[in-house]
Amino acid sequence: MPENNTAISSDVIRGYNDTMILHILRQGPSYGYEISKRIRSITEDKYIIKETTLYSAFTRMEKNNYIRSYEDSGDTGGKKRTYYRITEEGQRYYNEKCAEWELTKDVVQRFIEGGEHGNDQKLS
Amino acid sequence: METIKNYLEQMFANMPRTPEVLRAKQELLQMMEDKYNELISEGKTENEAVGTVISEFGNLDELADVLNIHQEIEQEHSLVESAPRRTLILDEVKDFLAFCVTRANGLALGVALIILSVNAPILFDAIHMTAVGVALMFLLILTAVAIFIIIAFNSQKWDYISKEPCNIDFATSNYISEAKEQFRSSYVAKITVGVLLCAASWIPVLVLSSIPSTSLGPTVGIVVLLIMVAVGVYLFVHAGTIMNSLNLLLKVNDRETVSGSYNENAVPHYNGKSGERIISIYWPTVRSIYLIWSFLTFQWWKTWIIWPVAGITYAIISSLLRDKSTDQA
């Protein structure tokens, strides 16, 4: 994979870690490493989530009842791991975050030079 | 994988041992282990895999909120800036343990010499040269004191281990525990033989006194007794000193933090500070009582009784103090 010159600022992306995790959990329960692997492959290695970031998101979202954790050894019957699944409230929160992102993207994009393509699509 | 575990232990070393923290550590380890295994199965070398896992681990600051460890994180930051908790590296610990063996030899020899020194007046008294005997006794005591001073002087270099806040990492802690485990059988053997020697030391006196033909019988008996006691005490002190050093190292981690739990069960604490104090002043006290009593009465043939009694008492006290504290832990 080619190195990106511009690294993702963790400040900017912080607000959307939850969205990424919830997106993956909407497709079924999963555990820590699998989720981080999915984030990495979906973003084509452009974003690699840190273990501490991931764990702090799990804990926070579980406290807010967006996700639930449980012990499971998975389909392969391997090692017991902590799995997470999304809740009703988590679904609602995910939808809110998606709407929020659309708005954010719309607003910020208007100030990005050379970003006309995105602008045209969005604002047409 | 060991490197990753050690890295994680190190990161959490000064964090409090709350259920949340321990769970976070467990979960993070699981994620790191999964990632490591996958990298290895992709054909990465051990070094590459470890490097990637550690570089992608992140920062404990991120967990400050969810684990409620703001205070500890801040403390850690300020400690790193001002007076860091000194981490003892493995080589340092090995050097220290080598010194501890030398110190154990010296202390044990010194104490044994002091006990043996009592033989001098007893023997010379029998040939009516008490003054020479007393002089020889003092010579032996002075030799012992010289040994003690040299040891105390050399010990200063290592004072920081007991006085400054220190840390040992997981691997070092394991090394010390293994060393202790290996030493345990020799420790038990030395204490047992020491107790037996002290306990049996009166037998020669009894036997030799009962032989009517020689008038020197009781005197020789007492001399043999003192030699047995000296050897017995040598064994106690030697074994005890080494064991104490190993325990000191295992105790350097703050007990309230994660690092304090590496070898929680392997660390027998003496019963608090008072226990340690009793152990440390025991032999000097015995020595003083012996010398004072002897010089007040000049009855050397009676005062030796202190040594076998003291030897057995030492074994009992030190095992009692240790047992109690293991229950507490």
GROMACS .gro file of C-alpha atoms in nm:
model
  453
    1MET     CA    1   0.000   0.000   0.000
    2PRO     CA    2   0.131   0.345  -0.081
    3GLU     CA    3   0.208   0.566   0.218
    4ASN     CA    4  -0.022   0.859   0.257
    5ASN     CA    5   0.154   1.187   0.299
    6THR     CA    6  -0.136   1.330   0.489
    7ALA     CA    7  -0.203   1.140   0.805
    8ILE     CA    8  -0.548   1.144   0.952
    9SER     CA    9  -0.569   1.378   1.246
   10SER     CA   10  -0.701   1.184   1.540
   11ASP     CA   11  -0.881   1.496   1.663
   12VAL     CA   12  -1.094   1.510   1.351
   13ILE     CA   13  -1.174   1.144   1.322
   14ARG     CA   14  -1.239   1.091   1.693
   15GLY     CA   15  -1.605   1.187   1.661
   16TYR     CA   16  -1.657   0.920   1.396
   17ASN     CA   17  -1.487   0.617   1.546
   18ASP     CA   18  -1.822   0.527   1.700
   19THR     CA   19  -1.990   0.552   1.361
   20MET     CA   20  -1.739   0.314   1.203
   21ILE     CA   21  -1.768   0.060   1.482
   22LEU     CA   22  -2.149   0.074   1.480
   23HIS     CA   23  -2.151   0.035   1.103
   24ILE     CA   24  -1.955  -0.288   1.135
   25LEU     CA   25  -2.167  -0.414   1.423
   26ARG     CA   26  -2.483  -0.354   1.219
   27GLN     CA   27  -2.366  -0.642   1.002
   28GLY     CA   28  -2.343  -0.874   1.301
   29PRO     CA   29  -2.167  -0.915   1.635
   30SER     CA   30  -1.791  -0.893   1.633
   31TYR     CA   31  -1.485  -0.866   1.859
   32GLY     CA   32  -1.200  -0.620   1.902
   33TYR     CA   33  -0.942  -0.731   1.651
   34GLU     CA   34  -1.195  -0.825   1.384
   35ILE     CA   35  -1.348  -0.479   1.404
   36SER     CA   36  -1.012  -0.306   1.375
   37LYS     CA   37  -0.927  -0.529   1.079
   38ARG     CA   38  -1.255  -0.440   0.906
   39ILE     CA   39  -1.198  -0.068   0.959
   40ARG     CA   40  -0.857  -0.106   0.807
   41SER     CA   41  -0.972  -0.300   0.502
   42ILE     CA   42  -1.276  -0.080   0.438
   43THR     CA   43  -1.056   0.231   0.445
   44GLU     CA   44  -0.792   0.055   0.232
   45ASP     CA   45  -0.529   0.099   0.502
   46LYS     CA   46  -0.588   0.473   0.516
   47TYR     CA   47  -0.707   0.455   0.872
   48ILE     CA   48  -0.568   0.217   1.131
   49ILE     CA   49  -0.752   0.245   1.460
   50LYS     CA   50  -0.537   0.218   1.772
   51GLU     CA   51  -0.619  -0.051   2.027
   52THR     CA   52  -0.662   0.205   2.304
   53THR     CA   53  -0.898   0.413   2.086
   54LEU     CA   54  -1.104   0.107   2.007
   55TYR     CA   55  -1.127  -0.007   2.366
   56SER     CA   56  -1.219   0.336   2.495
   57ALA     CA   57  -1.496   0.356   2.231
   58PHE     CA   58  -1.629   0.013   2.334
   59THR     CA   59  -1.641   0.109   2.699
   60ARG     CA   60  -1.801   0.444   2.636
   61MET     CA   61  -2.065   0.308   2.398
   62GLU     CA   62  -2.149   0.023   2.631
   63LYS     CA   63  -2.203   0.272   2.911
   64ASN     CA   64  -2.440   0.463   2.683
   65ASN     CA   65  -2.622   0.141   2.594
   66TYR     CA   66  -2.533   0.163   2.226
   67ILE     CA   67  -2.367  -0.175   2.234
   68ARG     CA   68  -2.369  -0.483   2.458
   69SER     CA   69  -2.076  -0.710   2.529
   70TYR     CA   70  -2.082  -1.083   2.591
   71GLU     CA   71  -1.839  -1.372   2.608
   72ASP     CA   72  -1.831  -1.603   2.310
   73SER     CA   73  -1.591  -1.838   2.144
   74GLY     CA   74  -1.715  -1.764   1.791
   75ASP     CA   75  -1.815  -2.001   1.510
   76THR     CA   76  -1.483  -2.181   1.506
   77GLY     CA   77  -1.515  -2.266   1.872
   78GLY     CA   78  -1.177  -2.110   1.937
   79LYS     CA   79  -1.069  -1.885   2.218
   80LYS     CA   80  -1.325  -1.705   2.431
   81ARG     CA   81  -1.342  -1.341   2.339
   82THR     CA   82  -1.551  -1.040   2.429
   83TYR     CA   83  -1.801  -0.989   2.148
   84TYR     CA   84  -2.005  -0.676   2.095
   85ARG     CA   85  -2.345  -0.638   1.939
   86ILE     CA   86  -2.540  -0.326   1.853
   87THR     CA   87  -2.860  -0.231   2.043
   88GLU     CA   88  -3.174  -0.049   1.933
   89GLU     CA   89  -3.037   0.268   2.085
   90GLY     CA   90  -2.712   0.209   1.901
   91GLN     CA   91  -2.902   0.187   1.572
   92ARG     CA   92  -3.072   0.516   1.644
   93TYR     CA   93  -2.743   0.677   1.742
   94TYR     CA   94  -2.584   0.547   1.422
   95ASN     CA   95  -2.856   0.706   1.210
   96GLU     CA   96  -2.812   1.034   1.395
   97LYS     CA   97  -2.438   1.025   1.339
   98CYS     CA   98  -2.486   0.956   0.966
   99ALA     CA   99  -2.717   1.257   0.933
  100GLU     CA  100  -2.472   1.466   1.134
  101TRP     CA  101  -2.190   1.364   0.903
  102GLU     CA  102  -2.384   1.452   0.590
  103LEU     CA  103  -2.440   1.798   0.731
  104THR     CA  104  -2.077   1.836   0.846
  105LYS     CA  105  -1.945   1.724   0.511
  106ASP     CA  106  -2.178   1.962   0.331
  107VAL     CA  107  -2.068   2.256   0.544
  108VAL     CA  108  -1.694   2.191   0.539
  109GLN     CA  109  -1.683   2.101   0.172
  110ARG     CA  110  -1.792   2.452   0.078
  111PHE     CA  111  -1.462   2.583   0.208
  112ILE     CA  112  -1.233   2.327   0.047
  113GLU     CA  113  -1.042   2.453  -0.253
  114GLY     CA  114  -1.050   2.224  -0.553
  115GLY     CA  115  -1.329   2.030  -0.391
  116GLU     CA  116  -1.583   2.136  -0.651
  117HIS     CA  117  -1.665   1.783  -0.761
  118GLY     CA  118  -1.785   1.693  -0.418
  119ASN     CA  119  -1.965   2.024  -0.396
  120ASP     CA  120  -2.141   1.983  -0.726
  121GLN     CA  121  -2.264   1.640  -0.640
  122LYS     CA  122  -2.387   1.736  -0.300
  123LEU     CA  123  -2.542   2.068  -0.377
  124SER     CA  124  -2.700   1.995  -0.711
  125MET     CA  125   0.460  -1.239   2.225
  126GLU     CA  126   0.649  -1.205   2.556
  127THR     CA  127   0.770  -0.863   2.443
  128ILE     CA  128   0.414  -0.751   2.385
  129LYS     CA  129   0.303  -0.877   2.725
  130ASN     CA  130   0.593  -0.700   2.891
  131TYR     CA  131   0.516  -0.383   2.702
  132LEU     CA  132   0.157  -0.390   2.822
  133GLU     CA  133   0.260  -0.470   3.180
  134GLN     CA  134   0.498  -0.178   3.167
  135MET     CA  135   0.228   0.057   3.038
  136PHE     CA  136  -0.008  -0.043   3.317
  137ALA     CA  137   0.256  -0.082   3.585
  138ASN     CA  138   0.153   0.223   3.785
  139MET     CA  139  -0.219   0.205   3.726
  140PRO     CA  140  -0.448   0.112   4.015
  141ARG     CA  141  -0.576  -0.243   4.033
  142THR     CA  142  -0.944  -0.177   3.980
  143PRO     CA  143  -1.167  -0.427   3.797
  144GLU     CA  144  -1.204  -0.179   3.509
  145VAL     CA  145  -0.829  -0.144   3.465
  146LEU     CA  146  -0.768  -0.517   3.481
  147ARG     CA  147  -1.043  -0.581   3.228
  148ALA     CA  148  -0.905  -0.317   2.993
  149LYS     CA  149  -0.561  -0.474   3.016
  150GLN     CA  150  -0.703  -0.815   2.940
  151GLU     CA  151  -0.902  -0.690   2.639
  152LEU     CA  152  -0.611  -0.492   2.499
  153LEU     CA  153  -0.387  -0.796   2.532
  154GLN     CA  154  -0.644  -1.005   2.345
  155MET     CA  155  -0.656  -0.757   2.059
  156MET     CA  156  -0.279  -0.733   2.043
  157GLU     CA  157  -0.244  -1.108   2.052
  158ASP     CA  158  -0.495  -1.149   1.767
  159LYS     CA  159  -0.311  -0.891   1.560
  160TYR     CA  160   0.025  -1.046   1.637
  161ASN     CA  161  -0.091  -1.395   1.541
  162GLU     CA  162  -0.234  -1.271   1.215
  163LEU     CA  163   0.086  -1.084   1.125
  164ILE     CA  164   0.290  -1.396   1.200
  165SER     CA  165   0.058  -1.610   0.988
  166GLU     CA  166   0.103  -1.359   0.705
  167GLY     CA  167   0.473  -1.440   0.718
  168LYS     CA  168   0.603  -1.142   0.911
  169THR     CA  169   0.901  -1.199   1.137
  170GLU     CA  170   0.859  -1.187   1.511
  171ASN     CA  171   1.033  -0.850   1.525
  172GLU     CA  172   0.819  -0.696   1.254
  173ALA     CA  173   0.502  -0.826   1.412
  174VAL     CA  174   0.594  -0.696   1.757
  175GLY     CA  175   0.695  -0.359   1.610
  176THR     CA  176   0.366  -0.319   1.425
  177VAL     CA  177   0.154  -0.424   1.722
  178ILE     CA  178   0.332  -0.187   1.959
  179SER     CA  179   0.329   0.107   1.718
  180GLU     CA  180  -0.045   0.065   1.667
  181PHE     CA  181  -0.128   0.023   2.035
  182GLY     CA  182  -0.202   0.389   2.103
  183ASN     CA  183  -0.182   0.576   2.427
  184LEU     CA  184  -0.317   0.519   2.775
  185ASP     CA  185  -0.426   0.884   2.787
  186GLU     CA  186  -0.720   0.779   2.574
  187LEU     CA  187  -0.839   0.545   2.844
  188ALA     CA  188  -0.814   0.802   3.123
  189ASP     CA  189  -1.185   0.888   3.101
  190VAL     CA  190  -1.334   0.544   3.074
  191LEU     CA  191  -1.107   0.389   3.337
  192ASN     CA  192  -1.113   0.687   3.570
  193ILE     CA  193  -0.736   0.700   3.593
  194HIS     CA  194  -0.676   1.071   3.530
  195GLN     CA  195  -0.486   1.110   3.851
  196GLU     CA  196  -0.251   0.820   3.781
  197ILE     CA  197  -0.188   0.931   3.424
  198GLU     CA  198  -0.108   1.280   3.540
  199GLN     CA  199   0.116   1.144   3.812
  200GLU     CA  200   0.293   0.931   3.556
  201HIS     CA  201   0.352   1.233   3.334
  202SER     CA  202   0.485   1.446   3.617
  203LEU     CA  203   0.697   1.159   3.747
  204VAL     CA  204   0.854   1.108   3.409
  205GLU     CA  205   0.937   1.477   3.408
  206SER     CA  206   1.068   1.513   3.763
  207ALA     CA  207   1.166   1.202   3.955
  208PRO     CA  208   1.080   0.894   3.760
  209ARG     CA  209   1.006   0.571   3.935
  210ARG     CA  210   1.330   0.396   3.868
  211THR     CA  211   1.293   0.078   3.669
  212LEU     CA  212   1.544  -0.188   3.767
  213ILE     CA  213   1.671  -0.363   3.460
  214LEU     CA  214   1.751  -0.733   3.459
  215ASP     CA  215   2.131  -0.691   3.454
  216GLU     CA  216   2.112  -0.455   3.748
  217VAL     CA  217   1.906  -0.706   3.940
  218LYS     CA  218   2.158  -0.982   3.860
  219ASP     CA  219   2.443  -0.764   3.987
  220PHE     CA  220   2.250  -0.689   4.302
  221LEU     CA  221   2.179  -1.058   4.364
  222ALA     CA  222   2.548  -1.140   4.318
  223PHE     CA  223   2.629  -0.877   4.578
  224CYS     CA  224   2.362  -1.022   4.807
  225VAL     CA  225   2.533  -1.360   4.803
  226THR     CA  226   2.863  -1.196   4.901
  227ARG     CA  227   2.685  -1.003   5.172
  228ALA     CA  228   2.516  -1.319   5.301
  229ASN     CA  229   2.855  -1.491   5.323
  230GLY     CA  230   3.004  -1.197   5.511
  231LEU     CA  231   2.719  -1.147   5.756
  232ALA     CA  232   2.697  -1.516   5.833
  233LEU     CA  233   3.072  -1.541   5.881
  234GLY     CA  234   3.074  -1.236   6.107
  235VAL     CA  235   2.799  -1.364   6.331
  236ALA     CA  236   2.960  -1.709   6.346
  237LEU     CA  237   3.295  -1.552   6.441
  238ILE     CA  238   3.133  -1.364   6.727
  239ILE     CA  239   2.981  -1.685   6.861
  240LEU     CA  240   3.309  -1.871   6.818
  241SER     CA  241   3.499  -1.592   6.989
  242VAL     CA  242   3.340  -1.706   7.315
  243ASN     CA  243   3.544  -2.022   7.291
  244ALA     CA  244   3.863  -1.828   7.344
  245PRO     CA  245   3.813  -1.729   7.712
  246ILE     CA  246   3.665  -2.070   7.790
  247LEU     CA  247   3.966  -2.255   7.649
  248PHE     CA  248   4.227  -2.020   7.794
  249ASP     CA  249   4.047  -2.014   8.128
  250ALA     CA  250   4.109  -2.387   8.152
  251ILE     CA  251   4.484  -2.324   8.141
  252HIS     CA  252   4.456  -2.020   8.371
  253MET     CA  253   4.524  -1.759   8.104
  254THR     CA  254   4.189  -1.585   8.106
  255ALA     CA  255   4.335  -1.250   7.998
  256VAL     CA  256   4.477  -1.397   7.675
  257GLY     CA  257   4.147  -1.563   7.609
  258VAL     CA  258   3.953  -1.240   7.649
  259ALA     CA  259   4.201  -1.060   7.424
  260LEU     CA  260   4.162  -1.326   7.156
  261MET     CA  261   3.787  -1.302   7.189
  262PHE     CA  262   3.800  -0.930   7.122
  263LEU     CA  263   4.023  -0.986   6.823
  264LEU     CA  264   3.764  -1.219   6.672
  265ILE     CA  265   3.483  -0.978   6.752
  266LEU     CA  266   3.679  -0.693   6.593
  267THR     CA  267   3.730  -0.903   6.280
  268ALA     CA  268   3.358  -0.958   6.264
  269VAL     CA  269   3.289  -0.589   6.315
  270ALA     CA  270   3.535  -0.507   6.036
  271ILE     CA  271   3.346  -0.744   5.806
  272PHE     CA  272   3.017  -0.576   5.903
  273ILE     CA  273   3.156  -0.232   5.830
  274ILE     CA  274   3.289  -0.335   5.488
  275ILE     CA  275   2.953  -0.488   5.403
  276ALA     CA  276   2.764  -0.181   5.520
  277PHE     CA  277   2.994   0.035   5.310
  278ASN     CA  278   2.945  -0.173   4.998
  279SER     CA  279   2.571  -0.189   5.056
  280GLN     CA  280   2.534   0.187   5.017
  281LYS     CA  281   2.559   0.152   4.643
  282TRP     CA  282   2.237  -0.049   4.649
  283ASP     CA  283   2.048   0.162   4.901
  284TYR     CA  284   1.825   0.303   4.632
  285ILE     CA  285   1.651  -0.030   4.583
  286SER     CA  286   1.497  -0.012   4.928
  287LYS     CA  287   1.479   0.366   4.962
  288GLU     CA  288   1.378   0.511   4.627
  289PRO     CA  289   1.058   0.427   4.445
  290CYS     CA  290   1.150   0.151   4.205
  291ASN     CA  291   0.979  -0.076   3.959
  292ILE     CA  292   1.059  -0.408   3.809
  293ASP     CA  293   0.902  -0.517   3.485
  294PHE     CA  294   0.723  -0.841   3.427
  295ALA     CA  295   1.023  -1.030   3.286
  296THR     CA  296   1.254  -0.928   3.571
  297SER     CA  297   0.991  -1.018   3.824
  298ASN     CA  298   0.967  -1.361   3.665
  299TYR     CA  299   1.342  -1.402   3.677
  300ILE     CA  300   1.350  -1.321   4.049
  301SER     CA  301   1.060  -1.553   4.123
  302GLU     CA  302   1.239  -1.835   3.946
  303ALA     CA  303   1.560  -1.761   4.135
  304LYS     CA  304   1.362  -1.770   4.455
  305GLU     CA  305   1.195  -2.095   4.359
  306GLN     CA  306   1.536  -2.250   4.291
  307PHE     CA  307   1.673  -2.120   4.619
  308ARG     CA  308   1.380  -2.245   4.822
  309SER     CA  309   1.501  -2.605   4.868
  310SER     CA  310   1.848  -2.491   4.971
  311TYR     CA  311   1.686  -2.237   5.204
  312VAL     CA  312   1.472  -2.500   5.375
  313ALA     CA  313   1.771  -2.735   5.403
  314LYS     CA  314   1.991  -2.467   5.560
  315ILE     CA  315   1.728  -2.358   5.811
  316THR     CA  316   1.653  -2.719   5.903
  317VAL     CA  317   2.017  -2.817   5.951
  318GLY     CA  318   2.072  -2.492   6.143
  319VAL     CA  319   1.785  -2.566   6.382
  320LEU     CA  320   1.899  -2.925   6.428
  321LEU     CA  321   2.254  -2.816   6.505
  322CYS     CA  322   2.137  -2.567   6.766
  323ALA     CA  323   1.889  -2.812   6.912
  324ALA     CA  324   2.147  -3.092   6.936
  325SER     CA  325   2.428  -2.871   7.058
  326TRP     CA  326   2.380  -2.965   7.424
  327ILE     CA  327   2.435  -3.337   7.351
  328PRO     CA  328   2.819  -3.318   7.348
  329VAL     CA  329   2.811  -3.129   7.677
  330LEU     CA  330   2.596  -3.396   7.833
  331VAL     CA  331   2.800  -3.684   7.694
  332LEU     CA  332   3.140  -3.537   7.778
  333SER     CA  333   3.033  -3.432   8.127
  334SER     CA  334   2.919  -3.784   8.204
  335ILE     CA  335   3.267  -3.925   8.138
  336PRO     CA  336   3.418  -3.908   8.487
  337SER     CA  337   3.782  -3.960   8.390
  338THR     CA  338   3.854  -3.622   8.233
  339SER     CA  339   3.815  -3.298   8.418
  340LEU     CA  340   3.822  -3.111   8.089
  341GLY     CA  341   3.511  -3.294   7.966
  342PRO     CA  342   3.254  -3.018   8.032
  343THR     CA  343   3.482  -2.750   7.887
  344VAL     CA  344   3.536  -2.943   7.564
  345GLY     CA  345   3.163  -3.007   7.553
  346ILE     CA  346   3.089  -2.636   7.567
  347VAL     CA  347   3.348  -2.563   7.300
  348VAL     CA  348   3.189  -2.819   7.071
  349LEU     CA  349   2.848  -2.675   7.154
  350LEU     CA  350   2.956  -2.329   7.050
  351ILE     CA  351   3.101  -2.460   6.725
  352MET     CA  352   2.772  -2.634   6.645
  353VAL     CA  353   2.575  -2.323   6.730
  354ALA     CA  354   2.809  -2.109   6.521
  355VAL     CA  355   2.764  -2.334   6.218
  356GLY     CA  356   2.388  -2.344   6.275
  357VAL     CA  357   2.361  -1.969   6.302
  358TYR     CA  358   2.585  -1.930   5.998
  359LEU     CA  359   2.333  -2.132   5.800
  360PHE     CA  360   2.034  -1.931   5.929
  361VAL     CA  361   2.190  -1.598   5.857
  362HIS     CA  362   2.318  -1.701   5.515
  363ALA     CA  363   1.985  -1.842   5.401
  364GLY     CA  364   1.785  -1.564   5.563
  365THR     CA  365   1.989  -1.284   5.410
  366ILE     CA  366   1.957  -1.418   5.058
  367MET     CA  367   1.586  -1.483   5.101
  368ASN     CA  368   1.532  -1.130   5.231
  369SER     CA  369   1.711  -0.983   4.930
  370LEU     CA  370   1.494  -1.180   4.689
  371ASN     CA  371   1.183  -1.069   4.875
  372LEU     CA  372   1.300  -0.710   4.878
  373LEU     CA  373   1.325  -0.716   4.501
  374LEU     CA  374   0.986  -0.877   4.462
  375LYS     CA  375   0.836  -0.606   4.681
  376VAL     CA  376   0.972  -0.297   4.503
  377ASN     CA  377   0.659  -0.251   4.295
  378ASP     CA  378   0.383  -0.045   4.449
  379ARG     CA  379   0.133  -0.301   4.579
  380GLU     CA  380  -0.169  -0.091   4.484
  381THR     CA  381  -0.074  -0.087   4.117
  382VAL     CA  382  -0.088  -0.349   3.846
  383SER     CA  383   0.285  -0.408   3.870
  384GLY     CA  384   0.243  -0.495   4.235
  385SER     CA  385   0.052  -0.802   4.131
  386TYR     CA  386   0.302  -0.971   3.900
  387ASN     CA  387   0.396  -1.214   4.170
  388GLU     CA  388   0.151  -1.134   4.439
  389ASN     CA  389   0.152  -1.483   4.587
  390ALA     CA  390   0.525  -1.528   4.565
  391VAL     CA  391   0.603  -1.239   4.798
  392PRO     CA  392   0.586  -1.324   5.164
  393HIS     CA  393   0.594  -0.992   5.343
  394TYR     CA  394   0.719  -0.985   5.694
  395ASN     CA  395   0.443  -0.885   5.925
  396GLY     CA  396   0.462  -0.517   5.837
  397LYS     CA  397   0.738  -0.282   5.942
  398SER     CA  398   0.751  -0.412   6.299
  399GLY     CA  399   0.827  -0.762   6.176
  400GLU     CA  400   1.115  -0.641   5.967
  401ARG     CA  401   1.244  -0.435   6.257
  402ILE     CA  402   1.239  -0.731   6.494
  403ILE     CA  403   1.436  -0.940   6.246
  404SER     CA  404   1.691  -0.668   6.186
  405ILE     CA  405   1.768  -0.596   6.553
  406TYR     CA  406   1.750  -0.959   6.667
  407TRP     CA  407   2.114  -1.067   6.642
  408PRO     CA  408   2.266  -0.739   6.763
  409THR     CA  409   2.039  -0.761   7.068
  410VAL     CA  410   2.137  -1.119   7.141
  411ARG     CA  411   2.502  -1.026   7.107
  412SER     CA  412   2.465  -0.733   7.345
  413ILE     CA  413   2.281  -0.938   7.605
  414TYR     CA  414   2.549  -1.205   7.584
  415LEU     CA  415   2.838  -0.961   7.625
  416ILE     CA  416   2.673  -0.761   7.903
  417TRP     CA  417   2.574  -1.069   8.099
  418SER     CA  418   2.917  -1.224   8.054
  419PHE     CA  419   3.109  -0.918   8.159
  420LEU     CA  420   2.889  -0.849   8.459
  421THR     CA  421   2.920  -1.204   8.592
  422PHE     CA  422   3.235  -1.337   8.422
  423GLN     CA  423   3.064  -1.673   8.420
  424TRP     CA  424   3.147  -1.771   8.062
  425TRP     CA  425   3.061  -2.133   8.131
  426LYS     CA  426   2.702  -2.033   8.197
  427THR     CA  427   2.637  -1.749   7.955
  428TRP     CA  428   2.689  -1.956   7.635
  429ILE     CA  429   2.340  -2.092   7.689
  430ILE     CA  430   2.216  -1.775   7.516
  431TRP     CA  431   2.337  -1.892   7.174
  432PRO     CA  432   2.148  -2.220   7.132
  433VAL     CA  433   1.837  -2.057   7.278
  434ALA     CA  434   1.877  -1.757   7.047
  435GLY     CA  435   1.928  -1.981   6.743
  436ILE     CA  436   1.608  -2.172   6.799
  437THR     CA  437   1.415  -1.858   6.890
  438TYR     CA  438   1.532  -1.693   6.568
  439ALA     CA  439   1.402  -1.979   6.359
  440ILE     CA  440   1.067  -1.967   6.537
  441ILE     CA  441   1.027  -1.589   6.521
  442SER     CA  442   1.118  -1.557   6.156
  443SER     CA  443   0.883  -1.834   6.050
  444LEU     CA  444   0.601  -1.693   6.265
  445LEU     CA  445   0.637  -1.345   6.122
  446ARG     CA  446   0.642  -1.478   5.771
  447ASP     CA  447   0.338  -1.704   5.815
  448LYS     CA  448   0.121  -1.427   5.954
  449SER     CA  449   0.190  -1.194   5.667
  450THR     CA  450   0.125  -1.459   5.402
  451ASP     CA  451  -0.220  -1.498   5.550
  452GLN     CA  452  -0.277  -1.128   5.515
  453ALA     CA  453  -0.169  -1.110   5.154
   0.00000   0.00000   0.00000
